[in-house]
């Protein structure tokens, strides 16, 4: 034990003498270390929507990968409207992924067409509803836009409607805010029609009870929302619809020769639980001839009367709505 203590003390004195001779020996400052080989930096693959880095630049270049979006197919039915299409097609074509023009009669196609527009010529004229179904069957995308030849959309109109529908899976129909050619507001959003109000509008009774004064509730004249609202029905001049909804409710009813097919479509969509939204941020200019509002007892007013009778036969519960 005593010898072990002496040996330990001797080793301590020897270390002290070595430190006095070589003050940095054995310290971290004087110790040599072997340089480690640098490992290559693993680059992560960018996530969808994340900023992309190019080359060795570590700062994002500001670009983003495109997000997937629902595509839009547009169907335009022309019944001798070549002149109107010369203005509306150039405005519509850049906004959709697919555009089908159905020529229902001769002289329905303008001399020049935007790139990518397909033309389908009917052997015989069909009703508007039948042509809308034909167009839906000839296109492939989930969202189907049916537009009149005289409807000219603002540059972002389709995108606004599309984005709105993407955010709401139960939204089956969207319609824009419509303006006349002079920029004044158009009553394109309406409540479902009633028997009494229809009789007044389509007979000489409207001379005694002007519709725009006595039927403000039907035309929703006192409610011009600036934000999206759910509604009963909208004019069929420019409607963006979900294909899933069209397939569920059976599409447009080709039994309507002209008039009321848009009301019937919206009504059946409502009964099936699909939402119909008026989106005023999307703006479309529409001529809206309104032939049946100008004269009595023409073939157009007769067609409208037949259409209303068909609507009531299909939906007899509307007979209870008299006012």
Short mmCIF file of C-alpha atoms in Angstrom, two decimals:
data_model
loop_
_atom_site.label_atom_id
_atom_site.label_comp_id
_atom_site.label_asym_id
_atom_site.label_seq_id
_atom_site.Cartn_x
_atom_site.Cartn_y
_atom_site.Cartn_z
CA UNK A 1 0.00 0.00 0.00
CA UNK A 2 2.82 2.32 0.98
CA UNK A 3 4.74 1.46 -2.21
CA UNK A 4 1.64 2.17 -4.33
CA UNK A 5 1.33 5.65 -2.80
CA UNK A 6 4.98 6.37 -3.54
CA UNK A 7 4.63 5.25 -7.16
CA UNK A 8 1.53 7.44 -7.67
CA UNK A 9 3.28 10.46 -6.15
CA UNK A 10 6.28 9.87 -8.42
CA UNK A 11 4.08 9.80 -11.51
CA UNK A 12 2.43 13.07 -10.48
CA UNK A 13 5.82 14.83 -10.04
CA UNK A 14 6.96 13.54 -13.46
CA UNK A 15 3.83 14.96 -15.14
CA UNK A 16 4.37 18.31 -13.45
CA UNK A 17 8.00 18.47 -14.76
CA UNK A 18 6.83 17.65 -18.31
CA UNK A 19 4.19 20.39 -18.19
CA UNK A 20 6.81 22.95 -17.14
CA UNK A 21 9.01 21.97 -20.08
CA UNK A 22 6.14 21.76 -22.66
CA UNK A 23 3.31 23.97 -21.42
CA UNK A 24 0.86 23.16 -24.36
CA UNK A 25 1.47 19.45 -24.50
CA UNK A 26 -1.59 17.41 -23.64
CA UNK A 27 -3.98 20.39 -23.83
CA UNK A 28 -6.85 20.75 -26.37
CA UNK A 29 -5.11 23.74 -27.93
CA UNK A 30 -2.04 21.72 -28.81
CA UNK A 31 -3.80 18.52 -29.79
CA UNK A 32 -3.98 17.67 -33.46
CA UNK A 33 -7.32 16.60 -34.82
CA UNK A 34 -8.02 14.75 -38.00
CA UNK A 35 -10.16 16.72 -40.46
CA UNK A 36 -13.41 14.98 -41.21
CA UNK A 37 -14.54 14.60 -44.79
CA UNK A 38 -17.48 16.88 -45.49
CA UNK A 39 -20.66 15.03 -46.26
CA UNK A 40 -22.67 16.17 -49.26
CA UNK A 41 -25.78 18.13 -48.34
CA UNK A 42 -28.91 16.14 -49.15
CA UNK A 43 -31.35 18.27 -51.12
CA UNK A 44 -34.97 17.78 -50.35
CA UNK A 45 -37.46 17.47 -53.14
CA UNK A 46 -39.82 20.46 -53.12
CA UNK A 47 -43.33 19.83 -51.87
CA UNK A 48 -46.30 20.60 -54.05
CA UNK A 49 -46.92 24.32 -53.77
CA UNK A 50 -43.52 24.99 -52.13
CA UNK A 51 -41.01 27.50 -53.49
CA UNK A 52 -38.64 26.00 -56.06
CA UNK A 53 -34.84 26.45 -55.77
CA UNK A 54 -32.68 26.46 -58.87
CA UNK A 55 -28.98 25.48 -59.01
CA UNK A 56 -27.03 26.31 -55.87
CA UNK A 57 -29.08 29.37 -55.02
CA UNK A 58 -30.46 28.85 -51.54
CA UNK A 59 -33.07 31.62 -51.84
CA UNK A 60 -36.49 30.71 -53.29
CA UNK A 61 -36.98 32.10 -56.76
CA UNK A 62 -40.58 33.07 -55.99
CA UNK A 63 -42.26 30.61 -58.31
CA UNK A 64 -44.69 27.98 -57.08
CA UNK A 65 -45.72 24.70 -58.53
CA UNK A 66 -49.23 24.94 -60.02
CA UNK A 67 -52.07 23.63 -57.89
CA UNK A 68 -54.45 21.18 -59.53
CA UNK A 69 -57.83 22.71 -60.33
CA UNK A 70 -61.10 21.47 -61.71
CA UNK A 71 -61.35 21.94 -65.47
CA UNK A 72 -64.24 23.61 -67.26
CA UNK A 73 -65.98 22.57 -70.48
CA UNK A 74 -68.10 25.24 -72.18
CA UNK A 75 -71.07 24.61 -74.47
CA UNK A 76 -72.49 27.41 -76.61
CA UNK A 77 -75.61 26.81 -78.71
CA UNK A 78 -75.97 29.00 -81.79
CA UNK A 79 -79.27 29.37 -83.62
CA UNK A 80 -78.09 31.69 -86.37
CA UNK A 81 -76.06 33.87 -83.97
CA UNK A 82 -72.81 34.15 -85.94
CA UNK A 83 -72.63 37.93 -85.43
CA UNK A 84 -72.99 37.66 -81.65
CA UNK A 85 -70.43 34.85 -81.45
CA UNK A 86 -67.81 37.05 -83.10
CA UNK A 87 -67.80 39.04 -79.84
CA UNK A 88 -68.55 36.42 -77.19
CA UNK A 89 -66.30 33.52 -78.23
CA UNK A 90 -63.00 35.49 -78.06
CA UNK A 91 -63.95 36.54 -74.52
CA UNK A 92 -64.96 33.04 -73.42
CA UNK A 93 -62.40 30.78 -75.10
CA UNK A 94 -59.32 31.82 -73.03
CA UNK A 95 -61.20 31.16 -69.78
CA UNK A 96 -62.18 27.52 -70.33
CA UNK A 97 -60.33 24.26 -70.95
CA UNK A 98 -62.69 23.04 -73.65
CA UNK A 99 -65.20 24.90 -75.84
CA UNK A 100 -67.84 23.25 -77.99
CA UNK A 101 -69.98 25.32 -80.36
CA UNK A 102 -73.20 23.63 -81.46
CA UNK A 103 -74.53 25.00 -84.74
CA UNK A 104 -78.25 24.39 -84.50
CA UNK A 105 -79.09 25.95 -87.89
CA UNK A 106 -77.16 27.11 -90.98
CA UNK A 107 -75.38 30.42 -90.58
CA UNK A 108 -74.62 29.76 -86.93
CA UNK A 109 -70.81 29.80 -87.11
CA UNK A 110 -68.74 32.99 -87.48
CA UNK A 111 -66.13 33.25 -90.22
CA UNK A 112 -63.28 33.15 -87.69
CA UNK A 113 -63.08 31.05 -84.56
CA UNK A 114 -60.64 31.23 -81.63
CA UNK A 115 -58.08 28.44 -81.46
CA UNK A 116 -59.32 25.21 -79.95
CA UNK A 117 -63.04 25.74 -80.54
CA UNK A 118 -64.80 22.60 -81.77
CA UNK A 119 -67.91 22.87 -83.92
CA UNK A 120 -70.75 20.35 -83.94
CA UNK A 121 -73.37 20.88 -86.66
CA UNK A 122 -76.83 19.44 -86.10
CA UNK A 123 -78.57 17.68 -88.96
CA UNK A 124 -81.84 19.15 -87.70
CA UNK A 125 -82.60 21.83 -85.10
CA UNK A 126 -82.96 20.69 -81.51
CA UNK A 127 -84.37 22.41 -78.44
CA UNK A 128 -82.05 24.39 -76.21
CA UNK A 129 -82.27 21.73 -73.50
CA UNK A 130 -81.53 18.92 -75.96
CA UNK A 131 -78.51 20.82 -77.26
CA UNK A 132 -77.28 21.43 -73.70
CA UNK A 133 -77.46 17.68 -73.04
CA UNK A 134 -75.74 16.97 -76.35
CA UNK A 135 -72.93 19.36 -75.46
CA UNK A 136 -72.49 17.85 -72.00
CA UNK A 137 -72.24 14.41 -73.57
CA UNK A 138 -69.60 15.57 -76.04
CA UNK A 139 -67.35 17.09 -73.37
CA UNK A 140 -65.43 15.53 -70.51
CA UNK A 141 -64.69 17.94 -67.65
CA UNK A 142 -66.40 17.98 -64.26
CA UNK A 143 -67.68 21.55 -64.58
CA UNK A 144 -69.94 22.30 -67.54
CA UNK A 145 -70.70 25.86 -68.59
CA UNK A 146 -73.73 26.51 -70.78
CA UNK A 147 -73.70 29.99 -72.29
CA UNK A 148 -75.81 31.97 -74.71
CA UNK A 149 -74.16 33.43 -77.83
CA UNK A 150 -74.89 36.96 -76.62
CA UNK A 151 -73.31 36.48 -73.17
CA UNK A 152 -69.91 38.17 -72.92
CA UNK A 153 -68.01 37.29 -69.72
CA UNK A 154 -65.53 39.56 -67.96
CA UNK A 155 -61.95 38.21 -68.15
CA UNK A 156 -62.15 36.52 -64.73
CA UNK A 157 -65.83 35.51 -64.70
CA UNK A 158 -65.33 31.78 -65.25
CA UNK A 159 -62.43 31.59 -62.78
CA UNK A 160 -64.53 33.27 -60.07
CA UNK A 161 -67.39 30.80 -60.55
CA UNK A 162 -65.04 27.82 -60.79
CA UNK A 163 -63.15 28.69 -57.61
CA UNK A 164 -66.41 29.22 -55.75
CA UNK A 165 -67.68 25.77 -56.77
CA UNK A 166 -64.39 24.09 -55.90
CA UNK A 167 -64.76 25.32 -52.33
CA UNK A 168 -68.33 23.97 -52.01
CA UNK A 169 -68.84 20.32 -53.00
CA UNK A 170 -72.65 20.58 -52.76
CA UNK A 171 -72.84 23.61 -55.02
CA UNK A 172 -74.41 22.30 -58.22
CA UNK A 173 -75.11 25.54 -60.08
CA UNK A 174 -73.54 28.99 -60.06
CA UNK A 175 -74.55 32.08 -61.97
CA UNK A 176 -72.93 35.50 -62.39
CA UNK A 177 -74.16 39.04 -61.96
CA UNK A 178 -75.57 40.03 -65.34
CA UNK A 179 -75.53 43.48 -66.85
CA UNK A 180 -77.17 44.90 -69.93
CA UNK A 181 -74.93 46.14 -72.71
CA UNK A 182 -75.06 49.66 -71.27
CA UNK A 183 -73.81 48.38 -67.90
CA UNK A 184 -77.11 48.56 -66.01
CA UNK A 185 -78.11 45.76 -63.66
CA UNK A 186 -80.14 42.82 -65.02
CA UNK A 187 -82.59 40.81 -62.92
CA UNK A 188 -81.04 37.41 -63.60
CA UNK A 189 -81.62 36.01 -60.08
CA UNK A 190 -85.24 35.18 -59.36
CA UNK A 191 -87.54 33.24 -57.10
CA UNK A 192 -89.39 30.22 -58.46
CA UNK A 193 -92.45 31.33 -60.48
CA UNK A 194 -96.00 31.15 -59.21
CA UNK A 195 -99.22 30.56 -61.13
CA UNK A 196 -100.79 33.92 -60.40
CA UNK A 197 -97.68 35.92 -61.20
CA UNK A 198 -97.17 34.03 -64.46
CA UNK A 199 -100.73 34.76 -65.59
CA UNK A 200 -100.18 38.44 -64.97
CA UNK A 201 -96.86 38.53 -66.81
CA UNK A 202 -98.03 36.63 -69.89
CA UNK A 203 -101.49 38.17 -70.44
CA UNK A 204 -102.84 41.70 -70.95
CA UNK A 205 -103.19 41.86 -67.16
CA UNK A 206 -99.62 43.10 -67.07
CA UNK A 207 -100.88 46.40 -68.52
CA UNK A 208 -102.77 46.88 -65.26
CA UNK A 209 -100.14 45.33 -63.02
CA UNK A 210 -96.66 46.02 -64.49
CA UNK A 211 -94.49 43.06 -63.43
CA UNK A 212 -91.47 45.10 -62.44
CA UNK A 213 -93.66 47.10 -60.06
CA UNK A 214 -96.07 44.48 -58.72
CA UNK A 215 -93.80 41.44 -58.77
CA UNK A 216 -90.70 42.78 -57.14
CA UNK A 217 -90.53 39.66 -54.97
CA UNK A 218 -90.28 37.39 -58.02
CA UNK A 219 -87.59 39.48 -59.71
CA UNK A 220 -85.85 40.17 -56.36
CA UNK A 221 -85.57 43.81 -57.36
CA UNK A 222 -85.09 45.02 -53.80
CA UNK A 223 -82.23 42.66 -53.09
CA UNK A 224 -79.04 43.23 -55.06
CA UNK A 225 -76.38 41.43 -53.00
CA UNK A 226 -72.68 42.17 -53.31
CA UNK A 227 -71.70 38.83 -51.77
CA UNK A 228 -72.59 35.28 -52.90
CA UNK A 229 -76.07 34.17 -51.88
CA UNK A 230 -78.11 31.02 -52.40
CA UNK A 231 -81.09 31.50 -54.67
CA UNK A 232 -84.02 29.69 -56.25
CA UNK A 233 -83.21 30.02 -59.92
CA UNK A 234 -81.15 32.07 -62.39
CA UNK A 235 -81.37 32.81 -66.09
CA UNK A 236 -79.88 30.02 -68.18
CA UNK A 237 -77.84 32.44 -70.29
CA UNK A 238 -74.63 31.67 -68.36
CA UNK A 239 -74.68 28.82 -65.84
CA UNK A 240 -71.73 26.81 -64.54
CA UNK A 241 -72.87 23.38 -63.39
CA UNK A 242 -71.36 20.31 -61.81
CA UNK A 243 -71.46 17.27 -64.08
CA UNK A 244 -72.13 15.03 -61.07
CA UNK A 245 -75.31 17.00 -60.41
CA UNK A 246 -76.41 16.86 -64.05
CA UNK A 247 -75.99 13.09 -64.08
CA UNK A 248 -77.91 12.70 -60.82
CA UNK A 249 -80.95 14.74 -61.87
CA UNK A 250 -80.98 13.51 -65.47
CA UNK A 251 -79.66 16.63 -67.18
CA UNK A 252 -81.83 19.20 -68.91
CA UNK A 253 -85.38 18.24 -69.88
CA UNK A 254 -85.49 18.24 -73.71
CA UNK A 255 -89.30 18.32 -73.55
CA UNK A 256 -89.07 22.09 -73.07
CA UNK A 257 -88.92 23.47 -76.60
CA UNK A 258 -87.97 26.91 -75.38
CA UNK A 259 -88.33 28.75 -72.05
CA UNK A 260 -88.54 27.43 -68.49
CA UNK A 261 -85.89 24.72 -69.00
CA UNK A 262 -83.55 26.68 -66.72
CA UNK A 263 -86.25 27.01 -64.05
CA UNK A 264 -86.97 23.29 -64.25
CA UNK A 265 -83.27 22.43 -63.98
CA UNK A 266 -82.78 24.61 -60.89
CA UNK A 267 -85.98 23.30 -59.32
CA UNK A 268 -84.96 19.65 -59.75
CA UNK A 269 -81.49 20.48 -58.43
CA UNK A 270 -83.09 22.02 -55.34
CA UNK A 271 -85.28 18.96 -54.77
CA UNK A 272 -82.19 16.75 -55.01
CA UNK A 273 -80.40 18.80 -52.35
CA UNK A 274 -77.98 20.70 -54.59
CA UNK A 275 -77.17 24.32 -53.84
CA UNK A 276 -77.64 27.12 -56.39
CA UNK A 277 -75.49 30.17 -55.82
CA UNK A 278 -75.53 33.66 -57.27
CA UNK A 279 -71.94 34.97 -57.33
CA UNK A 280 -71.92 38.71 -58.10
CA UNK A 281 -68.12 38.96 -58.29
CA UNK A 282 -68.42 37.19 -61.67
CA UNK A 283 -69.79 39.64 -64.23
CA UNK A 284 -71.33 38.87 -67.63
CA UNK A 285 -72.87 41.29 -70.12
CA UNK A 286 -76.00 39.91 -71.70
CA UNK A 287 -78.25 41.39 -74.35
CA UNK A 288 -81.41 39.56 -73.18
CA UNK A 289 -83.93 40.18 -75.95
CA UNK A 290 -86.91 39.31 -73.68
CA UNK A 291 -89.21 38.81 -76.67
CA UNK A 292 -92.09 37.46 -74.58
CA UNK A 293 -92.12 40.61 -72.43
CA UNK A 294 -92.85 42.92 -75.36
CA UNK A 295 -95.87 41.48 -77.22
CA UNK A 296 -98.91 39.34 -76.48
CA UNK A 297 -100.01 36.15 -78.21
CA UNK A 298 -97.00 35.53 -80.40
CA UNK A 299 -95.54 32.10 -81.03
CA UNK A 300 -92.97 32.86 -78.33
CA UNK A 301 -95.65 33.61 -75.73
CA UNK A 302 -97.43 30.40 -76.74
CA UNK A 303 -94.19 28.45 -76.35
CA UNK A 304 -93.74 30.02 -72.93
CA UNK A 305 -97.30 29.09 -71.90
CA UNK A 306 -96.75 25.50 -73.01
CA UNK A 307 -93.47 25.42 -71.09
CA UNK A 308 -95.15 26.66 -67.90
CA UNK A 309 -97.86 24.02 -68.25
CA UNK A 310 -95.19 21.35 -68.59
CA UNK A 311 -93.41 22.71 -65.52
CA UNK A 312 -96.63 22.57 -63.49
CA UNK A 313 -97.42 19.03 -64.66
CA UNK A 314 -93.97 17.92 -63.53
CA UNK A 315 -94.13 19.82 -60.25
CA UNK A 316 -97.82 20.11 -59.26
CA UNK A 317 -96.90 21.36 -55.81
CA UNK A 318 -96.16 24.71 -57.46
CA UNK A 319 -99.92 25.10 -58.03
CA UNK A 320 -100.17 25.90 -54.34
CA UNK A 321 -97.88 28.88 -54.81
CA UNK A 322 -100.34 31.38 -56.24
CA UNK A 323 -98.59 34.66 -55.47
#
